[in-house]
Amino acid sequence: MGPLIPMGIIPDQWNSVMAVLIGVAFGFVLESSGFSSSRKIVGLFYGYDFTVLRVFFTAAVTTAVGLAYFSYVGWIDMSLAYIHPTYLTAAIVGGLIMGLGFITGGFCPGTSLCAVAIGKIDGIIFTIGLMLGIFIFSEGYPVWEGLYNGNYLGSVKVTESLGISDNLFIFLFAVMALAAFYVTSLIGRRIKEVNY
Amino acid sequence: MDTNHKDRSKVYFNPYFGGVLLGMVLLATFYITGRGLGASGAAKSTVVAVVDRFAPEHAENSGYYSQFLSDDNHPLNTWLVFEVIGVLAGAFLSGAISGRLKLKTEHNPKITNKRRLLFAGIGGVLFGFGAQVARGCTSGAALSGAAVLSLGGFLTMLAIFGSAYAFAWFFRKLWI
Amino acid sequence: MSRTYILLTIVAILGAAVLVFLPEKKNQKELDPEKLLMEINNSSRYLSTDLVAHRLIEKDPSILLVDVRPAAQYGEYALPGAINIPLEQVLLIDNEGYLNRNDLEIVLYSNGDLWADQAWILCARRGYKNLYVLKGGLNHWFESIMQPKSPSPGSPSQDFDMYSFRLAASQYFGGGANIETNTENSTENVIIKRREKKSVTAGGC
């Protein structure tokens, strides 16, 4: 059955149309969840608003569980799905830099686009900065090429490196997410409210 | 928040509801296209297109741009660019429905507008740079990667949130 | 914590927990027996020796001959361009790149029909597409192409047409029907790039 486009069930020409439709849904949900507000997003790191954590992990768990069922029933052939490749050094170093950008800028690329769409000037500046960052990276590519390509492990799954079954890992992931939701709901009550 | 006067612009989805919806969008994306969502990739395509427009030779010779250039395809003709056009439209729609469309700079009242914009720019540069290093941002690498249990996706996710927490103390004046 | 959240938590945990206890799914990719039986009874997998000879002469690039006999026999004689995957190695992962292709028609052959048919069933069960069997195998190949018998006088004219094609083919493949034979049969192997996994959408974010 799926994925529909790689399997040729939906012809390739529809790919762009699908992209726009999926984007509309993505943007709508992000904005409606409050991701167009940098102060709401950053609340996670100061403990006054856990929206990002809740939305993000609920989404990740929903998709992981959904894909596991889809794959079990045979609706989707996961060998055709794009598995984000693992470049060990780059994944960690890039993540650390992005974290720093997150706390200073208050957005990530997807949320900054939502902010742009509703007229946030900080979102527009962030997006311009984003492109500038990409430009700097591209211009200096030879300098960090080694870092970029270092420790390539292929499209490894986290379960392969831990040596447990996919489904068990998804279950543990779901339990951890729920535990995090519970703990943050306790913290949320104690912390001084920030009005924004 | 004050419940006495209801400000429509502050009413967001319940986060868990939003999360399940987002998860379903991502699930549908995988089911239909076999790939995840993304955002920074479109910014990269834009940069590549601009450089290719003004300095095509430079783009051809660069080890990085040239990976995203092909003769029969304009650099902007990629899946993520179309998706991002949709994101802008979807977010605009949501903002319009909830009355959040307004040109403004959102910032902590304790800091100036300028300061907020300066740091937004710095954050953008860092995020753009980091997203290229890690081959994806929070949506492409962390969320979509984690959903298909990619090791790289999980590591990037942990690194983003871990480093944001680690640096949070230094930038607290910006936010609280 | 409100009751709704408790309820939702229970639903979420149950949903994820069921995953862990799902029975292992075996042989997910194999065809179910009834479908396989239908395909086995369908004789459209057979290609005649004439058709294959014709396509070989035309140097049709969309055809790949696979010799499923043991390597020793392959070494003695094989059809031009054929590669050797002995029957017992048909299921090896390394050979999937040759046998499971969308871009080529794979023609399996052995001395008779039997081994080629067995290989065909094994591959069909795996869900491989575009698989064919050379009808009659090499034995029939020799009877019909390499040493064609002239039709008895009074046969329909198509038989003579076929005979003249076979004579020409025989000459092309170096068979015994012609006096000037090149006894050396070129048995060079086609070098084929191992098929990459079906194109997966590239680029994450």
Coordinates of C-alpha atoms in Angstrom, one line a residue:
Chain A
M1 CA 0.0 0.0 0.0
G2 CA 1.8 3.0 1.3
P3 CA 3.8 5.2 1.1
L4 CA 1.5 6.3 -1.8
I5 CA 3.8 8.4 -3.9
P6 CA 6.9 6.2 -3.9
M7 CA 4.7 3.2 -4.6
G8 CA 3.2 5.0 -7.6
I9 CA -0.3 4.9 -6.2
I10 CA -0.5 8.6 -6.4
P11 CA 1.3 9.8 -9.5
D12 CA 4.5 11.8 -9.1
Q13 CA 3.0 15.0 -10.5
W14 CA 0.8 15.2 -7.4
N15 CA 3.8 15.4 -5.2
S16 CA 3.9 19.2 -5.1
V17 CA 0.2 19.5 -4.6
M18 CA 0.4 17.1 -1.7
A19 CA 3.3 19.1 -0.4
V20 CA 1.3 22.3 -0.3
L21 CA -1.7 20.6 1.3
I22 CA 0.4 18.9 3.9
G23 CA 2.1 22.2 4.6
V24 CA -1.2 24.0 5.1
A25 CA -2.2 21.4 7.7
F26 CA 1.3 21.6 9.3
G27 CA 1.2 25.4 9.5
F28 CA -2.3 25.5 10.8
V29 CA -1.7 23.1 13.6
L30 CA 1.6 24.7 14.6
E31 CA 0.1 28.2 14.7
S32 CA -3.1 27.0 16.5
S33 CA -0.9 25.3 19.1
G34 CA 0.8 28.6 19.9
F35 CA 4.1 28.0 18.1
S36 CA 4.0 31.4 16.5
S37 CA 4.9 33.0 19.8
S38 CA 8.5 33.0 20.8
R39 CA 7.7 33.7 24.4
K40 CA 5.4 30.7 24.6
I41 CA 8.0 28.5 23.0
V42 CA 10.8 29.6 25.2
G43 CA 8.6 29.1 28.3
L44 CA 9.7 25.5 28.2
F45 CA 13.3 26.4 29.1
Y46 CA 12.2 28.6 32.0
G47 CA 9.4 26.4 33.2
Y48 CA 6.5 28.8 32.7
D49 CA 5.0 27.2 29.7
F50 CA 5.4 23.6 28.6
T51 CA 3.4 23.8 25.4
V52 CA 6.3 22.9 23.2
L53 CA 7.2 19.8 25.2
R54 CA 3.6 18.7 25.2
V55 CA 2.9 19.2 21.5
F56 CA 6.2 18.0 20.4
F57 CA 6.3 14.7 22.3
T58 CA 2.6 14.0 21.8
A59 CA 3.2 14.4 18.1
A60 CA 6.3 12.2 18.1
V61 CA 4.6 9.5 20.1
T62 CA 1.5 9.6 18.0
T63 CA 3.4 9.3 14.8
A64 CA 5.7 6.6 16.0
V65 CA 2.8 4.5 17.4
G66 CA 0.8 5.2 14.2
L67 CA 3.6 4.1 11.9
A68 CA 4.2 1.0 13.9
Y69 CA 0.6 0.0 13.5
F70 CA 0.5 1.0 9.8
S71 CA 3.6 -1.0 9.2
Y72 CA 2.2 -4.0 11.1
V73 CA -1.1 -4.0 9.2
G74 CA 0.9 -3.7 6.0
W75 CA -0.4 -0.2 5.0
I76 CA 3.1 1.2 4.7
D77 CA 6.3 -0.3 3.6
M78 CA 8.8 1.4 6.0
S79 CA 11.7 0.3 3.8
L80 CA 10.6 2.9 1.3
A81 CA 10.3 5.7 3.9
Y82 CA 13.1 8.2 4.4
I83 CA 15.0 7.5 7.5
H84 CA 17.0 10.5 8.6
P85 CA 20.7 9.3 8.2
T86 CA 23.0 9.4 11.2
Y87 CA 26.2 11.4 11.0
L88 CA 27.1 11.1 14.7
T89 CA 29.3 14.2 15.1
A90 CA 27.2 16.4 12.9
A91 CA 23.9 15.3 14.6
I92 CA 25.2 16.3 18.1
V93 CA 27.2 19.4 17.2
G94 CA 24.5 20.7 14.9
G95 CA 21.9 20.0 17.7
L96 CA 24.0 21.9 20.2
I97 CA 24.3 24.9 17.9
M98 CA 20.6 24.8 17.2
G99 CA 19.9 24.7 20.9
L100 CA 21.9 27.9 21.4
G101 CA 20.0 29.5 18.5
F102 CA 16.7 28.3 20.0
I103 CA 17.3 30.0 23.3
T104 CA 18.6 33.3 21.8
G105 CA 16.2 33.5 18.8
G106 CA 13.1 32.0 20.5
F107 CA 12.1 30.1 17.3
C108 CA 13.0 27.1 15.3
P109 CA 12.6 27.3 11.5
G110 CA 9.1 25.9 11.3
T111 CA 7.7 28.1 14.0
S112 CA 9.5 31.2 12.7
L113 CA 7.6 30.7 9.4
C114 CA 4.3 30.6 11.4
A115 CA 5.4 33.8 13.1
V116 CA 6.2 35.4 9.7
A117 CA 2.7 34.3 8.4
I118 CA 0.9 36.2 11.2
G119 CA 3.1 39.3 11.0
K120 CA 5.7 38.9 13.8
I121 CA 8.7 41.1 13.0
D122 CA 11.0 39.0 15.3
G123 CA 9.9 36.0 13.2
I124 CA 10.9 37.8 10.0
I125 CA 14.3 38.8 11.4
F126 CA 14.8 35.2 12.6
T127 CA 14.0 33.8 9.2
I128 CA 16.4 36.2 7.5
G129 CA 19.0 35.2 10.0
L130 CA 18.3 31.6 9.2
M131 CA 19.2 32.1 5.6
L132 CA 22.2 34.1 6.6
G133 CA 23.3 31.1 8.7
I134 CA 22.8 28.8 5.8
F135 CA 24.8 31.1 3.6
I136 CA 27.7 31.2 6.1
F137 CA 27.7 27.5 6.3
S138 CA 27.7 27.0 2.6
E139 CA 30.4 29.6 2.0
G140 CA 32.7 28.1 4.6
Y141 CA 31.7 24.5 3.6
P142 CA 35.3 23.3 3.1
V143 CA 36.2 24.3 6.6
W144 CA 33.5 22.1 8.3
E145 CA 33.2 19.5 5.6
G146 CA 35.0 16.9 7.9
L147 CA 32.6 17.7 10.8
Y148 CA 29.7 17.5 8.4
N149 CA 30.5 14.1 7.1
G150 CA 32.2 12.6 10.2
N151 CA 31.3 9.3 11.8
Y152 CA 28.7 8.3 9.2
L153 CA 26.7 5.4 10.5
G154 CA 24.1 5.1 7.7
S155 CA 20.3 5.2 8.3
V156 CA 20.6 3.6 11.7
K157 CA 17.7 3.3 14.0
V158 CA 18.0 4.0 17.6
T159 CA 16.7 0.5 18.4
E160 CA 19.5 -1.1 16.4
S161 CA 22.1 0.6 18.5
L162 CA 20.3 -0.2 21.7
G163 CA 19.5 -3.7 20.7
I164 CA 15.8 -3.7 21.6
S165 CA 12.7 -4.2 19.4
D166 CA 11.2 -1.2 17.7
N167 CA 7.8 -1.7 19.4
L168 CA 9.3 -2.0 22.9
F169 CA 11.2 1.2 22.3
I170 CA 8.1 3.0 21.1
F171 CA 6.3 1.9 24.3
L172 CA 9.1 3.1 26.5
F173 CA 9.2 6.4 24.6
A174 CA 5.4 6.8 25.2
V175 CA 5.8 6.1 28.9
M176 CA 8.6 8.5 29.2
A177 CA 6.6 11.2 27.4
L178 CA 3.6 10.7 29.7
A179 CA 5.9 10.8 32.7
A180 CA 7.3 14.1 31.4
F181 CA 3.8 15.5 30.9
Y182 CA 2.9 14.6 34.5
V183 CA 6.1 16.0 36.0
T184 CA 5.8 19.2 34.1
S185 CA 2.2 19.6 35.1
L186 CA 3.5 19.6 38.7
I187 CA 6.2 22.1 38.0
G188 CA 3.8 24.4 36.1
R189 CA 1.8 24.9 39.3
R190 CA 4.7 26.0 41.4
I191 CA 6.5 28.4 39.1
K192 CA 5.8 32.1 39.1
E193 CA 3.5 33.0 36.3
V194 CA 4.9 35.0 33.5
N195 CA 2.5 37.1 31.6
Y196 CA 3.0 37.4 27.9
Chain B
M1 CA -4.0 33.9 32.3
D2 CA -6.9 36.1 33.1
T3 CA -10.2 34.5 32.3
N4 CA -12.3 37.5 33.0
H5 CA -12.0 39.2 29.7
K6 CA -11.6 36.6 27.0
D7 CA -8.9 37.6 24.5
R8 CA -9.6 35.5 21.5
S9 CA -6.0 35.9 20.3
K10 CA -4.7 34.0 23.2
V11 CA -6.8 31.0 22.9
Y12 CA -4.7 28.2 21.5
F13 CA -5.4 24.5 21.1
N14 CA -5.0 22.3 24.1
P15 CA -1.3 21.2 23.7
Y16 CA -2.1 17.5 23.7
F17 CA -4.9 18.0 21.2
G18 CA -2.5 20.0 19.0
G19 CA 0.2 17.3 19.5
V20 CA -2.2 14.5 18.3
L21 CA -3.2 16.6 15.3
L22 CA 0.4 17.4 14.5
G23 CA 1.2 13.7 14.9
M24 CA -1.6 12.8 12.5
V25 CA -0.3 15.3 9.9
L26 CA 3.1 13.8 10.2
L27 CA 1.7 10.3 10.0
A28 CA -0.3 11.2 6.9
T29 CA 2.9 12.8 5.4
F30 CA 4.8 9.5 5.9
Y31 CA 1.9 7.5 4.5
I32 CA 1.5 9.7 1.4
T33 CA 5.0 10.7 0.6
G34 CA 7.3 8.4 2.5
R35 CA 9.1 11.3 4.1
G36 CA 8.8 13.6 7.0
L37 CA 8.0 17.2 7.5
G38 CA 10.6 19.9 7.3
A39 CA 11.3 23.6 7.3
S40 CA 14.9 24.6 7.1
G41 CA 15.4 22.7 3.8
A42 CA 13.2 25.3 2.1
A43 CA 15.4 28.1 3.5
K44 CA 18.4 26.3 2.1
S45 CA 16.7 26.0 -1.3
T46 CA 16.1 29.7 -1.2
V47 CA 19.7 30.5 -0.4
V48 CA 20.9 28.1 -3.2
A49 CA 18.5 29.7 -5.6
V50 CA 19.6 33.2 -4.8
V51 CA 23.3 32.3 -5.0
D52 CA 22.7 30.5 -8.2
R53 CA 20.9 33.5 -9.6
F54 CA 23.6 36.0 -8.8
A55 CA 26.7 33.9 -9.0
P56 CA 26.0 30.8 -10.9
E57 CA 29.7 29.9 -11.4
H58 CA 30.4 30.2 -7.7
A59 CA 27.4 28.0 -7.0
E60 CA 28.6 25.4 -9.5
N61 CA 32.1 25.3 -8.0
S62 CA 31.1 25.3 -4.4
G63 CA 31.2 21.8 -2.8
Y64 CA 27.9 22.5 -0.9
Y65 CA 25.6 24.4 -3.3
S66 CA 26.4 22.1 -6.2
Q67 CA 24.9 19.2 -4.3
F68 CA 21.5 20.9 -4.6
L69 CA 21.8 22.1 -8.2
S70 CA 20.7 20.1 -11.2
D71 CA 20.3 21.0 -14.8
D72 CA 16.7 20.0 -15.2
N73 CA 15.4 21.3 -12.0
H74 CA 15.3 24.8 -10.6
P75 CA 16.6 24.8 -7.0
L76 CA 13.3 26.1 -5.7
N77 CA 11.4 23.2 -7.3
T78 CA 11.7 21.0 -4.3
W79 CA 9.1 19.3 -2.1
L80 CA 10.0 21.3 1.0
V81 CA 9.6 24.7 -0.8
F82 CA 6.0 23.7 -1.7
E83 CA 5.4 22.4 1.8
V84 CA 6.7 25.7 3.3
I85 CA 4.4 27.7 1.0
G86 CA 1.6 25.6 2.5
V87 CA 2.9 26.3 6.0
L88 CA 2.8 30.0 5.5
A89 CA -0.8 29.7 4.1
G90 CA -1.9 27.4 6.9
A91 CA -0.4 29.5 9.7
F92 CA -1.9 32.7 8.1
L93 CA -5.3 31.0 8.0
S94 CA -5.1 29.9 11.6
G95 CA -3.9 33.4 12.7
A96 CA -6.8 35.0 10.7
I97 CA -9.4 32.7 12.3
S98 CA -8.1 33.4 15.8
G99 CA -7.5 37.1 15.3
R100 CA -3.8 37.0 15.7
L101 CA -2.8 38.8 12.5
K102 CA -0.8 41.8 13.6
L103 CA 2.5 43.3 12.6
K104 CA 4.4 43.5 15.9
T105 CA 7.5 42.4 17.7
E106 CA 6.8 40.2 20.6
H107 CA 9.3 40.6 23.4
N108 CA 9.7 40.7 27.1
P109 CA 8.7 44.2 28.3
K110 CA 12.0 44.4 30.2
I111 CA 14.0 44.5 27.0
T112 CA 13.9 46.8 24.1
N113 CA 12.5 46.1 20.6
K114 CA 16.0 46.4 19.1
R115 CA 17.5 44.0 21.5
R116 CA 14.9 41.4 20.8
L117 CA 15.3 41.7 17.1
L118 CA 19.1 41.6 17.4
F119 CA 18.9 38.3 19.3
A120 CA 16.3 36.9 17.0
G121 CA 18.7 37.5 14.1
I122 CA 21.6 35.9 16.0
G123 CA 19.4 33.0 16.9
G124 CA 18.4 32.6 13.3
V125 CA 22.0 32.6 12.1
L126 CA 22.9 30.0 14.7
F127 CA 19.9 27.9 13.9
G128 CA 20.4 28.1 10.2
F129 CA 24.0 27.0 10.6
G130 CA 23.2 24.2 13.0
A131 CA 20.4 22.9 10.8
Q132 CA 22.9 22.5 8.0
V133 CA 25.4 20.7 10.1
A134 CA 22.8 18.3 11.5
R135 CA 21.0 18.0 8.1
G136 CA 17.7 19.1 9.5
C137 CA 16.0 21.2 12.1
T138 CA 13.5 20.5 14.8
S139 CA 10.9 19.4 12.3
G140 CA 13.1 17.6 9.8
A141 CA 15.6 15.9 12.0
A142 CA 14.2 15.9 15.5
L143 CA 10.5 15.4 15.0
S144 CA 10.4 13.4 11.7
G145 CA 13.6 11.6 12.7
A146 CA 12.4 10.6 16.1
A147 CA 9.1 9.4 14.7
V148 CA 10.9 6.8 12.5
L149 CA 13.3 6.0 15.3
S150 CA 16.3 7.4 13.5
L151 CA 19.4 7.4 15.8
G152 CA 20.5 10.7 14.3
G153 CA 17.0 12.2 14.8
F154 CA 17.0 11.3 18.5
L155 CA 20.5 12.6 19.1
T156 CA 19.7 15.9 17.4
M157 CA 16.5 16.2 19.4
L158 CA 18.4 15.6 22.7
A159 CA 21.2 18.0 21.7
I160 CA 18.8 20.8 20.8
F161 CA 16.8 20.6 23.9
G162 CA 19.8 19.8 26.1
S163 CA 21.8 22.8 24.8
A164 CA 18.8 25.1 25.0
Y165 CA 18.4 24.2 28.7
A166 CA 22.1 24.5 29.3
F167 CA 22.3 28.0 27.8
A168 CA 18.9 29.1 29.2
W169 CA 20.4 30.6 32.4
F170 CA 22.7 32.9 30.4
F171 CA 19.9 34.4 28.4
R172 CA 17.3 34.6 31.1
K173 CA 17.3 38.4 31.0
L174 CA 15.9 38.1 27.4
W175 CA 12.8 36.2 28.4
I176 CA 11.9 36.5 32.1
Chain C
M1 CA -5.2 15.9 37.4
S2 CA -8.5 15.8 35.7
R3 CA -10.3 12.6 34.9
T4 CA -10.0 13.3 31.1
Y5 CA -6.3 13.3 31.4
I6 CA -6.2 10.1 33.4
L7 CA -8.4 8.5 30.8
L8 CA -6.3 9.7 27.9
T9 CA -3.1 8.5 29.6
I10 CA -4.6 5.1 30.0
V11 CA -5.6 5.0 26.3
A12 CA -2.1 6.1 25.3
I13 CA -0.4 3.5 27.4
L14 CA -2.7 0.8 26.2
G15 CA -2.2 1.8 22.6
A16 CA 1.6 1.7 22.9
A17 CA 1.6 -1.5 25.1
V18 CA -0.4 -3.5 22.6
L19 CA 2.4 -2.9 20.2
V20 CA 4.8 -4.7 22.4
F21 CA 2.6 -7.7 22.6
L22 CA 1.7 -8.0 19.0
P23 CA 2.8 -11.4 17.7
E24 CA 5.8 -11.3 15.5
K25 CA 4.8 -11.1 11.9
K26 CA 6.5 -13.7 9.9
N27 CA 7.2 -13.6 6.1
Q28 CA 5.3 -10.4 5.8
K29 CA 6.5 -10.0 2.2
E30 CA 5.5 -13.4 0.9
L31 CA 2.6 -14.0 -1.4
D32 CA -0.3 -15.8 0.1
P33 CA -0.6 -19.4 -1.1
E34 CA -3.8 -19.0 -3.1
K35 CA -2.4 -16.1 -5.1
L36 CA 0.8 -18.1 -5.6
L37 CA -1.2 -21.1 -6.9
M38 CA -3.1 -18.9 -9.3
E39 CA 0.2 -17.5 -10.6
I40 CA 1.7 -21.0 -10.9
N41 CA -1.3 -22.1 -13.0
N42 CA -1.0 -19.1 -15.2
S43 CA 1.3 -20.1 -18.1
S44 CA 2.0 -16.6 -19.2
R45 CA 5.4 -16.8 -17.5
Y46 CA 6.7 -19.0 -20.3
L47 CA 8.6 -17.4 -23.2
S48 CA 9.2 -19.5 -26.3
T49 CA 12.8 -20.1 -27.4
D50 CA 12.0 -18.3 -30.7
L51 CA 10.9 -15.2 -28.8
V52 CA 14.0 -15.2 -26.6
A53 CA 16.3 -15.9 -29.6
H54 CA 14.7 -13.0 -31.4
R55 CA 15.2 -10.6 -28.5
L56 CA 18.8 -11.7 -28.1
I57 CA 19.5 -11.1 -31.7
E58 CA 18.0 -7.7 -31.5
K59 CA 20.2 -7.1 -28.5
D60 CA 17.1 -6.1 -26.5
P61 CA 18.5 -4.4 -23.4
S62 CA 15.4 -5.0 -21.3
I63 CA 16.0 -8.7 -21.0
L64 CA 18.3 -10.5 -18.5
L65 CA 18.9 -14.2 -18.8
V66 CA 19.5 -16.1 -15.6
D67 CA 21.0 -19.6 -15.7
V68 CA 19.8 -21.5 -12.6
R69 CA 21.9 -24.6 -13.2
P70 CA 25.0 -25.4 -11.1
A71 CA 28.1 -23.3 -11.9
A72 CA 29.9 -26.2 -13.5
Q73 CA 27.2 -26.6 -16.1
Y74 CA 27.0 -22.9 -16.6
G75 CA 30.8 -22.9 -17.3
E76 CA 30.4 -25.5 -20.0
Y77 CA 27.7 -23.7 -21.9
A78 CA 25.4 -20.8 -21.4
L79 CA 23.3 -18.5 -23.4
P80 CA 24.9 -15.3 -24.5
G81 CA 24.8 -12.7 -21.8
A82 CA 23.3 -15.0 -19.2
I83 CA 24.4 -14.7 -15.6
N84 CA 24.6 -17.7 -13.3
I85 CA 22.5 -17.9 -10.1
P86 CA 22.3 -21.6 -9.2
L87 CA 18.9 -22.7 -7.9
E88 CA 20.2 -23.1 -4.3
Q89 CA 21.3 -19.5 -4.2
V90 CA 18.2 -18.0 -5.6
L91 CA 17.0 -16.8 -2.2
L92 CA 20.3 -15.2 -1.1
I93 CA 19.9 -11.5 -0.3
D94 CA 22.9 -10.8 -2.6
N95 CA 21.0 -12.0 -5.6
E96 CA 17.9 -9.9 -4.9
G97 CA 19.4 -7.1 -6.9
Y98 CA 19.5 -9.3 -10.0
L99 CA 16.2 -11.1 -9.6
N100 CA 13.8 -8.4 -8.2
R101 CA 13.9 -5.6 -10.7
N102 CA 11.3 -3.3 -12.3
D103 CA 13.4 -2.3 -15.2
L104 CA 14.3 -5.7 -16.7
E105 CA 12.5 -8.9 -17.7
I106 CA 14.3 -11.7 -16.0
V107 CA 14.2 -15.0 -18.0
L108 CA 15.1 -18.0 -15.9
Y109 CA 16.4 -21.1 -17.7
S110 CA 17.8 -24.5 -16.9
N111 CA 18.2 -27.7 -19.0
G112 CA 14.5 -28.5 -18.9
D113 CA 11.7 -26.5 -17.3
L114 CA 12.0 -28.0 -13.9
W115 CA 14.7 -26.0 -12.1
A116 CA 13.8 -22.8 -13.8
D117 CA 10.2 -23.3 -12.7
Q118 CA 11.3 -24.0 -9.1
A119 CA 13.4 -20.9 -9.1
W120 CA 10.4 -19.0 -10.5
I121 CA 8.1 -20.2 -7.8
L122 CA 10.6 -19.2 -5.1
C123 CA 11.0 -15.8 -6.5
A124 CA 7.3 -15.3 -7.2
R125 CA 6.6 -16.2 -3.5
R126 CA 9.0 -13.4 -2.6
G127 CA 6.8 -11.1 -4.7
Y128 CA 9.4 -10.4 -7.4
K129 CA 7.9 -9.1 -10.6
N130 CA 8.8 -9.4 -14.3
L131 CA 10.0 -13.1 -14.0
Y132 CA 9.8 -15.5 -16.9
V133 CA 10.8 -19.0 -17.7
L134 CA 12.4 -20.2 -21.0
K135 CA 9.9 -22.8 -22.2
G136 CA 11.6 -26.1 -22.7
G137 CA 14.9 -24.8 -21.4
L138 CA 18.2 -25.4 -23.1
N139 CA 17.1 -28.8 -24.4
H140 CA 14.4 -27.2 -26.4
W141 CA 16.8 -24.4 -27.3
F142 CA 19.0 -26.9 -29.0
E143 CA 16.2 -28.6 -30.7
S144 CA 14.5 -25.5 -32.0
I145 CA 17.2 -22.9 -32.4
M146 CA 20.6 -24.6 -32.7
Q147 CA 19.6 -27.6 -34.8
P148 CA 16.3 -26.8 -36.4
K149 CA 14.6 -29.5 -38.4
S150 CA 13.2 -28.4 -41.7
P151 CA 9.5 -28.8 -41.8
S152 CA 8.0 -31.5 -44.0
P153 CA 7.0 -30.5 -47.4
G154 CA 3.4 -29.3 -47.5
S155 CA 3.6 -27.6 -44.1
P156 CA 2.0 -24.2 -43.8
S157 CA 4.2 -21.4 -44.9
Q158 CA 4.5 -20.0 -41.4
D159 CA 6.5 -23.1 -40.6
F160 CA 8.9 -22.3 -43.3
D161 CA 9.2 -18.8 -42.1
M162 CA 10.0 -20.0 -38.7
Y163 CA 12.5 -22.4 -40.1
S164 CA 14.3 -19.8 -41.9
F165 CA 14.4 -17.6 -38.8
R166 CA 15.7 -20.5 -36.8
L167 CA 18.4 -21.2 -39.4
A168 CA 19.5 -17.6 -39.2
A169 CA 19.4 -17.7 -35.5
S170 CA 21.3 -20.9 -35.4
Q171 CA 24.0 -19.2 -37.4
Y172 CA 23.9 -16.2 -35.1
F173 CA 24.3 -18.3 -32.0
G174 CA 26.8 -20.6 -33.6
G175 CA 24.6 -23.7 -33.7
G176 CA 25.2 -26.8 -35.8
A177 CA 22.7 -26.0 -38.6
N178 CA 25.3 -24.1 -40.5
I179 CA 28.5 -25.4 -41.8
E180 CA 30.5 -22.3 -41.0
T181 CA 30.1 -22.3 -37.2
N182 CA 31.9 -20.4 -34.7
T183 CA 32.3 -23.0 -32.1
E184 CA 33.2 -20.6 -29.4
N185 CA 30.2 -19.4 -27.7
S186 CA 30.7 -16.1 -26.0
T187 CA 29.6 -16.6 -22.5
E188 CA 30.6 -13.2 -21.2
N189 CA 28.7 -12.1 -18.2
V190 CA 26.7 -9.0 -18.2
I191 CA 28.0 -6.8 -15.5
I192 CA 25.0 -5.2 -13.9
K193 CA 25.1 -2.7 -11.2
R194 CA 23.5 -4.0 -8.1
R195 CA 20.1 -2.4 -7.9
E196 CA 19.8 0.3 -5.3
K197 CA 16.8 0.2 -3.1
K198 CA 13.8 1.7 -4.8
S199 CA 14.4 5.4 -5.0
V200 CA 13.8 6.8 -1.6
T201 CA 12.9 10.5 -1.3
A202 CA 16.0 12.3 -0.4
G203 CA 16.8 15.1 1.9
G204 CA 15.3 15.6 5.3
C205 CA 14.8 19.2 6.3

